[in-house]
Amino acid sequence: MKTSRPPAILPVLLLSFLSTLLYYRFLNQRLYVQHHPHRNISILLWHWPFRHSYRLDGDRCQKMYNISGCFLSDKASTLSTADVVVFHHQELSTGLSSLPLHLDRPASQRWVWLSMEPPVNNRNLTQFNGLFNWTMSYRRDADISIPYGKTLPGGDDPNFQAALNRSCLVSWVVSRYQPHQARAAVYQSLKKHIPIEVYGMWNKKPLSNRKLLPTVSKCLFYLSFENSIAKDYISEKLWRNAFQAGVVPVVLGPSRATYEEMAPPHSFIHVSDFSNTADLAVYLKHLAANRQAYEKYFLWRHTHRIKTYTDWRERLCQICVRYHTLPAEKVYQDLEGWVNS
Ligand SMILES: *[C@@H]1O[C@H](CO)[C@@H](O)[C@H](O)[C@H]1NC(C)=O
Ligand SMILES: *[C@@H]1O[C@H](CO)[C@@H](O)[C@H](O)[C@H]1NC(C)=O
Ligand SMILES: *[C@@H]1O[C@H](CO)[C@@H](O)[C@H](O)[C@H]1NC(C)=O
Ligand SMILES: *[C@@H]1O[C@H](CO)[C@@H](O)[C@H](O)[C@H]1NC(C)=O
């Protein structure tokens, strides 16, 4: 009888050994994921926003932005292996591009809805309910928030020098002027009190990208008027056209509180601070005549600097930076509701 015992205990030992081994393997994998959060992530851009494409070959995120393990592609053939697929709304909404709904979608693949436009320009949304996992927009409550620009600590940018020889008071660049927009009403009223130099398609004085900043920087102020008043919508009209030109922006857009949270301290003049455009005009003329008061709007440059995002590739690479902190399980059942909220 005794001789039959060892063979009986052997499978038990073997099983417990194996399960211990498996358990440690499992633990290790968990630890691996926790300690190596930057495993490679592949991102597929389904179509280029506004049909302007850039090169994605090689390790772009590493080379251009020092973000490692992040690979971008615009090749539809990578659909079945991509971790994230990004769809820019404009082309989907007009039918220039469409979602690959007829193809298998890997269970772990996330679809991202991308738009840098305010709600009024995001049409035809209802058809996309229940399809996207993450949103990507300038909004601070988007899963992947990619503002047009942001304020960072650390000032005295050696590359910045404000031109101090200004030959005009205010300028404005506007291409798609529409009389019903809030900015049109403010402009029409403000120009009765002060001269405003208007450039852009609307005034038949188009400015090339290269000429924009040098032209704008000849004036003391710039009208950073958003075409649409929407939550968090502060576009390149502030970050680039005004701040990069070294001009004091007069802003029309979200609330003063929003600008205070996003822009550097004492860096802008908000239209809503004045009960009418006559008072705003008086204040601008006061600053023009009082250099010390005017230059206070540049003090932030000693303590803060701004960063602008213009290249779609940098925005895409940002997905990898945030990837491991993004909601694991999420579906936008009411995308339209979110966009308009
Ligand atoms: C690139 O990123 C690494 C890791 O985040 C960092 O240690 C290094 O200083 C960065 N290099 C540059 C040039 O920013
Ligand atoms: C909405 O979709 C329809 C049909 O796909 C299209 O004809 C129309 O142009 C779209 N509207 C906008 C504003 O994109
Ligand atoms: C300032 O601008 C005016 C007009 O554009 C020009 O005549 C003058 O030479 C400039 N002064 C300096 C110091 O650059
Ligand atoms: C992503 O969205 C799809 C479509 O609604 C859904 O089936 C899937 O479960 C979502 N994935 C995750 C990880 O939340």
Tab-separated table of C-alpha atoms and ligand atoms in Angstrom:
chain	number	residue	atom	x	y	z
A	1	MET	CA	0.000	0.000	0.000
A	2	LYS	CA	2.730	2.429	1.000
A	3	THR	CA	4.391	2.143	-2.395
A	4	SER	CA	1.293	3.566	-4.109
A	5	ARG	CA	1.334	6.835	-2.107
A	6	PRO	CA	4.097	8.758	-3.855
A	7	PRO	CA	2.467	8.483	-7.299
A	8	ALA	CA	-0.787	9.902	-5.833
A	9	ILE	CA	0.823	13.003	-4.345
A	10	LEU	CA	2.841	13.775	-7.452
A	11	PRO	CA	0.050	15.302	-9.540
A	12	VAL	CA	-1.005	17.407	-6.539
A	13	LEU	CA	2.523	18.739	-6.129
A	14	LEU	CA	2.796	19.340	-9.810
A	15	LEU	CA	-0.515	21.198	-9.882
A	16	SER	CA	0.357	23.422	-6.953
A	17	PHE	CA	3.737	24.122	-8.477
A	18	LEU	CA	2.133	25.051	-11.767
A	19	SER	CA	-0.508	27.249	-10.193
A	20	THR	CA	2.159	29.057	-8.148
A	21	LEU	CA	4.117	29.577	-11.323
A	22	LEU	CA	1.061	30.917	-13.133
A	23	TYR	CA	0.200	33.166	-10.210
A	24	TYR	CA	3.655	34.741	-10.245
A	25	ARG	CA	3.501	35.118	-13.982
A	26	PHE	CA	0.190	36.906	-13.585
A	27	LEU	CA	1.622	39.116	-10.834
A	28	ASN	CA	4.626	39.864	-12.969
A	29	GLN	CA	2.468	40.876	-15.864
A	30	ARG	CA	0.515	43.230	-13.665
A	31	LEU	CA	3.744	44.640	-12.325
A	32	TYR	CA	5.090	44.888	-15.824
A	33	VAL	CA	2.099	46.936	-16.908
A	34	GLN	CA	2.357	49.129	-13.832
A	35	HIS	CA	6.054	49.755	-14.103
A	36	HIS	CA	6.216	50.052	-17.856
A	37	PRO	CA	3.230	52.238	-18.617
A	38	HIS	CA	4.874	53.327	-21.832
A	39	ARG	CA	4.622	50.200	-23.894
A	40	ASN	CA	4.250	51.015	-27.564
A	41	ILE	CA	0.979	52.594	-28.581
A	42	SER	CA	-0.140	52.745	-32.189
A	43	ILE	CA	-2.433	55.483	-33.378
A	44	LEU	CA	-4.219	55.503	-36.700
A	45	LEU	CA	-5.440	58.792	-38.118
A	46	TRP	CA	-8.303	57.706	-40.365
A	47	HIS	CA	-8.191	60.816	-42.572
A	48	TRP	CA	-6.304	64.100	-42.400
A	49	PRO	CA	-8.128	67.128	-40.993
A	50	PHE	CA	-9.025	69.517	-43.806
A	51	ARG	CA	-7.060	67.305	-46.199
A	52	HIS	CA	-3.650	68.752	-45.327
A	53	SER	CA	-1.335	65.835	-44.695
A	54	TYR	CA	2.042	65.660	-43.016
A	55	ARG	CA	4.683	62.966	-42.957
A	56	LEU	CA	4.237	60.312	-40.285
A	57	ASP	CA	7.072	57.951	-41.199
A	58	GLY	CA	9.691	56.906	-38.665
A	59	ASP	CA	9.429	57.645	-34.966
A	60	ARG	CA	7.872	61.110	-35.296
A	61	CYS	CA	6.689	61.523	-31.717
A	62	GLN	CA	10.179	60.720	-30.445
A	63	LYS	CA	12.054	62.805	-32.988
A	64	MET	CA	9.818	65.855	-32.931
A	65	TYR	CA	8.441	65.898	-29.389
A	66	ASN	CA	10.559	63.501	-27.338
A	67	ILE	CA	7.575	61.204	-26.702
A	68	SER	CA	8.658	57.586	-26.893
A	69	GLY	CA	6.779	54.413	-27.779
A	70	CYS	CA	4.155	56.279	-29.786
A	71	PHE	CA	3.627	55.395	-33.412
A	72	LEU	CA	1.418	57.325	-35.798
A	73	SER	CA	-0.005	56.068	-39.053
A	74	ASP	CA	-2.472	57.222	-41.670
A	75	LYS	CA	-2.624	53.849	-43.424
A	76	ALA	CA	-6.049	52.204	-43.308
A	77	SER	CA	-4.291	48.826	-43.460
A	78	THR	CA	-3.242	49.292	-39.802
A	79	LEU	CA	-6.880	49.396	-38.666
A	80	SER	CA	-6.919	45.885	-37.246
A	81	THR	CA	-3.828	46.464	-35.079
A	82	ALA	CA	-4.176	50.093	-33.993
A	83	ASP	CA	-4.736	50.781	-30.293
A	84	VAL	CA	-6.449	54.061	-31.082
A	85	VAL	CA	-8.198	55.280	-34.229
A	86	VAL	CA	-8.759	59.016	-34.575
A	87	PHE	CA	-11.571	60.441	-36.685
A	88	HIS	CA	-11.701	64.160	-37.458
A	89	HIS	CA	-15.298	65.304	-37.422
A	90	GLN	CA	-15.385	67.650	-40.412
A	91	GLU	CA	-14.742	64.973	-43.035
A	92	LEU	CA	-17.096	62.474	-41.370
A	93	SER	CA	-19.922	64.991	-41.169
A	94	THR	CA	-19.720	66.015	-44.807
A	95	GLY	CA	-19.347	62.470	-46.087
A	96	LEU	CA	-15.805	62.942	-47.438
A	97	SER	CA	-14.788	60.076	-45.183
A	98	SER	CA	-16.759	57.448	-43.309
A	99	LEU	CA	-16.384	55.183	-40.299
A	100	PRO	CA	-15.213	51.596	-41.028
A	101	LEU	CA	-18.371	50.155	-39.459
A	102	HIS	CA	-18.410	47.153	-41.805
A	103	LEU	CA	-15.019	45.933	-40.534
A	104	ASP	CA	-14.209	44.059	-37.332
A	105	ARG	CA	-13.332	46.326	-34.467
A	106	PRO	CA	-10.876	44.854	-31.931
A	107	ALA	CA	-12.396	44.867	-28.429
A	108	SER	CA	-9.558	46.902	-26.937
A	109	GLN	CA	-9.407	49.466	-29.736
A	110	ARG	CA	-10.524	52.972	-28.838
A	111	TRP	CA	-12.158	55.322	-31.297
A	112	VAL	CA	-11.510	59.006	-30.792
A	113	TRP	CA	-13.782	61.787	-31.994
A	114	LEU	CA	-11.618	64.804	-32.881
A	115	SER	CA	-12.685	68.373	-33.480
A	116	MET	CA	-11.034	71.699	-32.759
A	117	GLU	CA	-14.136	73.582	-33.849
A	118	PRO	CA	-16.805	75.145	-31.624
A	119	PRO	CA	-20.209	73.366	-31.433
A	120	VAL	CA	-21.799	75.485	-34.152
A	121	ASN	CA	-19.376	73.963	-36.679
A	122	ASN	CA	-19.892	70.356	-35.558
A	123	ARG	CA	-22.944	69.311	-37.549
A	124	ASN	CA	-24.543	65.936	-38.239
A	125	LEU	CA	-23.586	64.514	-34.858
A	126	THR	CA	-26.491	62.227	-33.970
A	127	GLN	CA	-25.389	59.514	-36.395
A	128	PHE	CA	-22.208	59.086	-34.307
A	129	ASN	CA	-23.890	58.328	-30.990
A	130	GLY	CA	-22.639	55.165	-29.283
A	131	LEU	CA	-19.539	54.775	-31.442
A	132	PHE	CA	-16.765	56.756	-29.828
A	133	ASN	CA	-14.841	55.989	-26.649
A	134	TRP	CA	-12.943	59.235	-26.215
A	135	THR	CA	-13.243	62.851	-27.286
A	136	MET	CA	-10.367	65.049	-28.351
A	137	SER	CA	-10.905	68.787	-28.455
A	138	TYR	CA	-9.782	72.158	-27.091
A	139	ARG	CA	-12.288	71.683	-24.268
A	140	ARG	CA	-10.762	71.102	-20.855
A	141	ASP	CA	-13.262	68.359	-20.089
A	142	ALA	CA	-12.485	66.385	-23.241
A	143	ASP	CA	-10.782	63.055	-22.592
A	144	ILE	CA	-7.814	64.291	-24.576
A	145	SER	CA	-7.784	68.035	-24.112
A	146	ILE	CA	-5.632	69.795	-26.682
A	147	PRO	CA	-6.057	73.538	-26.317
A	148	TYR	CA	-4.804	75.875	-29.041
A	149	GLY	CA	-2.292	77.123	-26.538
A	150	LYS	CA	-1.416	77.035	-22.902
A	151	THR	CA	0.302	79.029	-20.207
A	152	LEU	CA	3.414	77.588	-18.626
A	153	PRO	CA	5.544	78.759	-15.723
A	154	GLY	CA	8.945	80.236	-16.553
A	155	GLY	CA	9.354	83.576	-18.240
A	156	ASP	CA	11.761	85.773	-20.154
A	157	ASP	CA	11.736	83.830	-23.372
A	158	PRO	CA	14.989	84.890	-25.068
A	159	ASN	CA	13.320	84.557	-28.472
A	160	PHE	CA	10.680	87.088	-27.644
A	161	GLN	CA	11.018	90.787	-28.189
A	162	ALA	CA	8.006	93.032	-28.318
A	163	ALA	CA	8.234	95.658	-31.029
A	164	LEU	CA	7.898	98.951	-29.220
A	165	ASN	CA	7.466	101.157	-32.234
A	166	ARG	CA	3.769	100.981	-32.907
A	167	SER	CA	2.231	102.978	-35.674
A	168	CYS	CA	-1.389	102.033	-35.123
A	169	LEU	CA	-3.835	101.442	-32.331
A	170	VAL	CA	-5.855	98.304	-33.101
A	171	SER	CA	-5.885	95.654	-35.781
A	172	TRP	CA	-8.160	92.759	-36.595
A	173	VAL	CA	-7.809	89.903	-39.052
A	174	VAL	CA	-11.081	88.381	-40.180
A	175	SER	CA	-11.812	86.050	-43.041
A	176	ARG	CA	-15.348	84.792	-42.558
A	177	TYR	CA	-17.200	87.833	-41.331
A	178	GLN	CA	-20.857	87.156	-40.650
A	179	PRO	CA	-23.123	89.982	-39.517
A	180	HIS	CA	-25.020	87.777	-37.044
A	181	GLN	CA	-21.882	86.943	-35.048
A	182	ALA	CA	-21.347	88.669	-31.712
A	183	ARG	CA	-17.909	89.823	-32.845
A	184	ALA	CA	-19.412	91.655	-35.846
A	185	ALA	CA	-21.695	93.709	-33.607
A	186	VAL	CA	-18.826	94.658	-31.280
A	187	TYR	CA	-16.600	95.592	-34.215
A	188	GLN	CA	-19.262	97.734	-35.889
A	189	SER	CA	-19.878	99.573	-32.646
A	190	LEU	CA	-16.212	99.922	-31.609
A	191	LYS	CA	-15.084	101.369	-34.944
A	192	LYS	CA	-17.357	104.348	-34.377
A	193	HIS	CA	-15.029	105.377	-31.539
A	194	ILE	CA	-11.543	104.366	-32.690
A	195	PRO	CA	-9.869	103.470	-35.993
A	196	ILE	CA	-9.426	99.715	-36.522
A	197	GLU	CA	-7.130	98.295	-39.187
A	198	VAL	CA	-8.904	95.322	-40.690
A	199	TYR	CA	-7.107	92.626	-42.658
A	200	GLY	CA	-8.185	89.294	-44.088
A	201	MET	CA	-10.392	88.014	-46.861
A	202	TRP	CA	-13.476	89.896	-45.689
A	203	ASN	CA	-11.823	93.288	-46.168
A	204	LYS	CA	-10.051	92.113	-49.340
A	205	LYS	CA	-6.712	92.574	-47.560
A	206	PRO	CA	-5.622	88.965	-47.155
A	207	LEU	CA	-2.500	88.366	-45.083
A	208	SER	CA	-0.206	85.441	-45.753
A	209	ASN	CA	0.763	83.317	-42.782
A	210	ARG	CA	4.251	84.820	-42.970
A	211	LYS	CA	3.009	88.425	-42.983
A	212	LEU	CA	0.435	88.020	-40.231
A	213	LEU	CA	2.565	88.464	-37.122
A	214	PRO	CA	4.750	91.321	-38.446
A	215	THR	CA	1.632	93.193	-39.572
A	216	VAL	CA	-0.328	92.661	-36.372
A	217	SER	CA	2.671	93.651	-34.264
A	218	LYS	CA	2.624	97.188	-35.685
A	219	CYS	CA	-0.416	97.951	-33.543
A	220	LEU	CA	-0.804	98.227	-29.779
A	221	PHE	CA	-3.875	96.002	-29.585
A	222	TYR	CA	-5.346	93.083	-31.455
A	223	LEU	CA	-8.986	92.048	-31.524
A	224	SER	CA	-8.873	88.369	-30.525
A	225	PHE	CA	-12.565	87.959	-31.266
A	226	GLU	CA	-13.731	84.357	-31.515
A	227	ASN	CA	-16.191	83.584	-34.304
A	228	SER	CA	-18.351	81.720	-31.846
A	229	ILE	CA	-18.846	82.144	-28.114
A	230	ALA	CA	-18.484	78.666	-26.656
A	231	LYS	CA	-17.209	76.992	-23.498
A	232	ASP	CA	-13.374	76.980	-23.421
A	233	TYR	CA	-13.179	78.020	-27.069
A	234	ILE	CA	-10.066	80.199	-27.193
A	235	SER	CA	-8.356	79.793	-30.526
A	236	GLU	CA	-5.094	80.789	-32.186
A	237	LYS	CA	-6.590	84.289	-32.423
A	238	LEU	CA	-5.364	84.751	-28.868
A	239	TRP	CA	-2.345	82.458	-28.582
A	240	ARG	CA	-0.736	83.134	-31.918
A	241	ASN	CA	-2.148	86.297	-33.458
A	242	ALA	CA	-1.874	88.337	-30.263
A	243	PHE	CA	0.567	86.741	-27.830
A	244	GLN	CA	3.088	85.575	-30.405
A	245	ALA	CA	2.943	88.964	-32.087
A	246	GLY	CA	3.623	90.639	-28.745
A	247	VAL	CA	0.400	92.644	-28.867
A	248	VAL	CA	-2.174	93.148	-26.118
A	249	PRO	CA	-5.322	91.173	-26.969
A	250	VAL	CA	-8.827	92.521	-26.612
A	251	VAL	CA	-10.801	89.320	-26.182
A	252	LEU	CA	-14.327	88.268	-27.016
A	253	GLY	CA	-15.140	84.644	-26.326
A	254	PRO	CA	-15.814	82.645	-23.162
A	255	SER	CA	-16.110	84.332	-19.784
A	256	ARG	CA	-13.371	86.379	-18.164
A	257	ALA	CA	-13.051	83.559	-15.611
A	258	THR	CA	-12.136	81.110	-18.387
A	259	TYR	CA	-9.504	83.448	-19.808
A	260	GLU	CA	-8.115	83.979	-16.314
A	261	GLU	CA	-7.738	80.248	-15.885
A	262	MET	CA	-6.074	79.716	-19.246
A	263	ALA	CA	-4.153	82.862	-20.204
A	264	PRO	CA	-1.253	84.452	-18.289
A	265	PRO	CA	-2.115	86.933	-15.506
A	266	HIS	CA	-2.987	90.493	-16.619
A	267	SER	CA	-2.399	89.622	-20.257
A	268	PHE	CA	-5.699	90.591	-21.902
A	269	ILE	CA	-8.572	93.077	-21.964
A	270	HIS	CA	-12.002	91.426	-21.914
A	271	VAL	CA	-14.807	93.081	-23.860
A	272	SER	CA	-17.281	92.219	-21.109
A	273	ASP	CA	-15.346	94.369	-18.621
A	274	PHE	CA	-16.978	97.380	-20.244
A	275	SER	CA	-20.641	98.211	-20.335
A	276	ASN	CA	-20.309	99.607	-23.862
A	277	THR	CA	-17.796	99.994	-26.679
A	278	ALA	CA	-17.369	103.725	-25.989
A	279	ASP	CA	-15.896	102.863	-22.578
A	280	LEU	CA	-13.687	100.194	-24.134
A	281	ALA	CA	-12.419	102.739	-26.683
A	282	VAL	CA	-11.652	105.245	-23.921
A	283	TYR	CA	-9.658	102.592	-22.038
A	284	LEU	CA	-7.632	101.615	-25.126
A	285	LYS	CA	-6.817	105.262	-25.816
A	286	HIS	CA	-5.863	105.725	-22.165
A	287	LEU	CA	-3.398	102.815	-22.376
A	288	ALA	CA	-2.007	104.081	-25.695
A	289	ALA	CA	-1.199	107.395	-24.055
A	290	ASN	CA	0.198	105.843	-20.853
A	291	ARG	CA	3.091	103.582	-21.699
A	292	GLN	CA	3.577	102.405	-18.126
A	293	ALA	CA	-0.016	101.232	-17.851
A	294	TYR	CA	0.230	99.611	-21.290
A	295	GLU	CA	3.447	97.791	-20.478
A	296	LYS	CA	1.898	96.214	-17.386
A	297	TYR	CA	0.219	93.894	-19.870
A	298	PHE	CA	3.672	92.489	-20.634
A	299	LEU	CA	4.824	91.856	-17.061
A	300	TRP	CA	3.635	88.237	-17.228
A	301	ARG	CA	6.417	87.538	-19.676
A	302	HIS	CA	8.887	87.601	-16.778
A	303	THR	CA	7.070	84.777	-14.979
A	304	HIS	CA	5.134	82.868	-17.614
A	305	ARG	CA	5.422	81.769	-21.174
A	306	ILE	CA	2.948	80.393	-23.625
A	307	LYS	CA	3.029	77.317	-25.785
A	308	THR	CA	0.949	76.975	-28.906
A	309	TYR	CA	-0.105	73.759	-30.592
A	310	THR	CA	-0.389	73.975	-34.345
A	311	ASP	CA	0.897	70.693	-35.748
A	312	TRP	CA	-1.647	67.838	-35.797
A	313	ARG	CA	1.189	65.409	-35.139
A	314	GLU	CA	1.970	66.978	-31.789
A	315	ARG	CA	-1.695	66.696	-30.853
A	316	LEU	CA	-1.769	63.037	-31.873
A	317	CYS	CA	1.393	62.258	-29.917
A	318	GLN	CA	-0.348	63.718	-26.867
A	319	ILE	CA	-2.732	60.740	-26.919
A	320	CYS	CA	0.179	58.494	-25.901
A	321	VAL	CA	1.190	60.791	-23.063
A	322	ARG	CA	-2.303	60.517	-21.568
A	323	TYR	CA	-3.160	56.989	-22.735
A	324	HIS	CA	-2.774	55.227	-19.389
A	325	THR	CA	-4.802	57.760	-17.472
A	326	LEU	CA	-7.727	57.844	-19.900
A	327	PRO	CA	-11.017	56.149	-18.952
A	328	ALA	CA	-10.708	52.409	-19.570
A	329	GLU	CA	-14.350	51.789	-20.406
A	330	LYS	CA	-16.284	54.601	-21.982
A	331	VAL	CA	-18.784	55.119	-24.765
A	332	TYR	CA	-20.277	58.420	-25.885
A	333	GLN	CA	-23.924	57.370	-26.177
A	334	ASP	CA	-24.943	60.992	-26.678
A	335	LEU	CA	-22.065	62.658	-28.469
A	336	GLU	CA	-24.241	65.533	-29.639
A	337	GLY	CA	-25.312	66.180	-26.055
A	338	TRP	CA	-21.704	66.287	-24.945
A	339	VAL	CA	-20.634	68.624	-27.759
A	340	ASN	CA	-23.425	71.053	-26.942
A	341	SER	CA	-23.045	70.810	-23.158
B	1	LIG	C1	13.307	63.538	-23.299
B	1	LIG	O1	12.503	62.804	-22.407
B	1	LIG	C2	13.237	62.126	-21.387
B	1	LIG	C3	12.292	61.223	-20.627
B	1	LIG	O2	11.061	61.843	-20.375
B	1	LIG	C4	13.918	63.187	-20.509
B	1	LIG	O3	14.652	62.555	-19.479
B	1	LIG	C5	14.826	64.031	-21.382
B	1	LIG	O4	15.380	65.096	-20.602
B	1	LIG	C6	14.059	64.628	-22.549
B	1	LIG	N1	14.992	65.278	-23.477
B	1	LIG	C7	14.764	66.484	-23.980
B	1	LIG	C8	15.792	66.992	-24.951
B	1	LIG	O5	13.811	67.150	-23.659
B	2	LIG	C1	-24.785	66.384	-43.144
B	2	LIG	O1	-24.878	65.149	-43.812
B	2	LIG	C2	-25.516	65.212	-45.067
B	2	LIG	C3	-25.680	63.806	-45.606
B	2	LIG	O2	-24.593	62.997	-45.281
B	2	LIG	C4	-24.702	66.095	-46.010
B	2	LIG	O3	-25.320	66.187	-47.275
B	2	LIG	C5	-24.567	67.480	-45.401
B	2	LIG	O4	-23.727	68.276	-46.184
B	2	LIG	C6	-24.013	67.388	-43.984
B	2	LIG	N1	-24.051	68.696	-43.357
B	2	LIG	C7	-22.978	69.297	-42.904
B	2	LIG	C8	-23.198	70.657	-42.320
B	2	LIG	O5	-21.862	68.819	-42.907
B	3	LIG	C1	8.972	103.828	-36.052
B	3	LIG	O1	8.026	103.688	-37.097
B	3	LIG	C2	7.954	104.829	-37.939
B	3	LIG	C3	6.815	104.608	-38.906
B	3	LIG	O2	6.692	103.257	-39.320
B	3	LIG	C4	9.302	105.015	-38.648
B	3	LIG	O3	9.274	106.148	-39.472
B	3	LIG	C5	10.378	105.198	-37.578
B	3	LIG	O4	11.656	105.258	-38.184
B	3	LIG	C6	10.382	104.031	-36.594
B	3	LIG	N1	11.300	104.274	-35.500
B	3	LIG	C7	12.121	103.350	-35.022
B	3	LIG	C8	12.985	103.775	-33.868
B	3	LIG	O5	12.189	102.196	-35.468
B	4	LIG	C1	-15.570	51.503	-27.245
B	4	LIG	O1	-16.754	51.832	-27.905
B	4	LIG	C2	-17.404	50.726	-28.514
B	4	LIG	C3	-18.570	51.246	-29.332
B	4	LIG	O2	-19.544	51.766	-28.542
B	4	LIG	C4	-17.803	49.746	-27.440
B	4	LIG	O3	-18.418	48.635	-28.013
B	4	LIG	C5	-16.564	49.313	-26.668
B	4	LIG	O4	-16.936	48.501	-25.572
B	4	LIG	C6	-15.813	50.519	-26.147
B	4	LIG	N1	-14.542	50.061	-25.596
B	4	LIG	C7	-14.142	50.364	-24.384
B	4	LIG	C8	-12.840	49.760	-23.974
B	4	LIG	O5	-14.770	51.093	-23.639
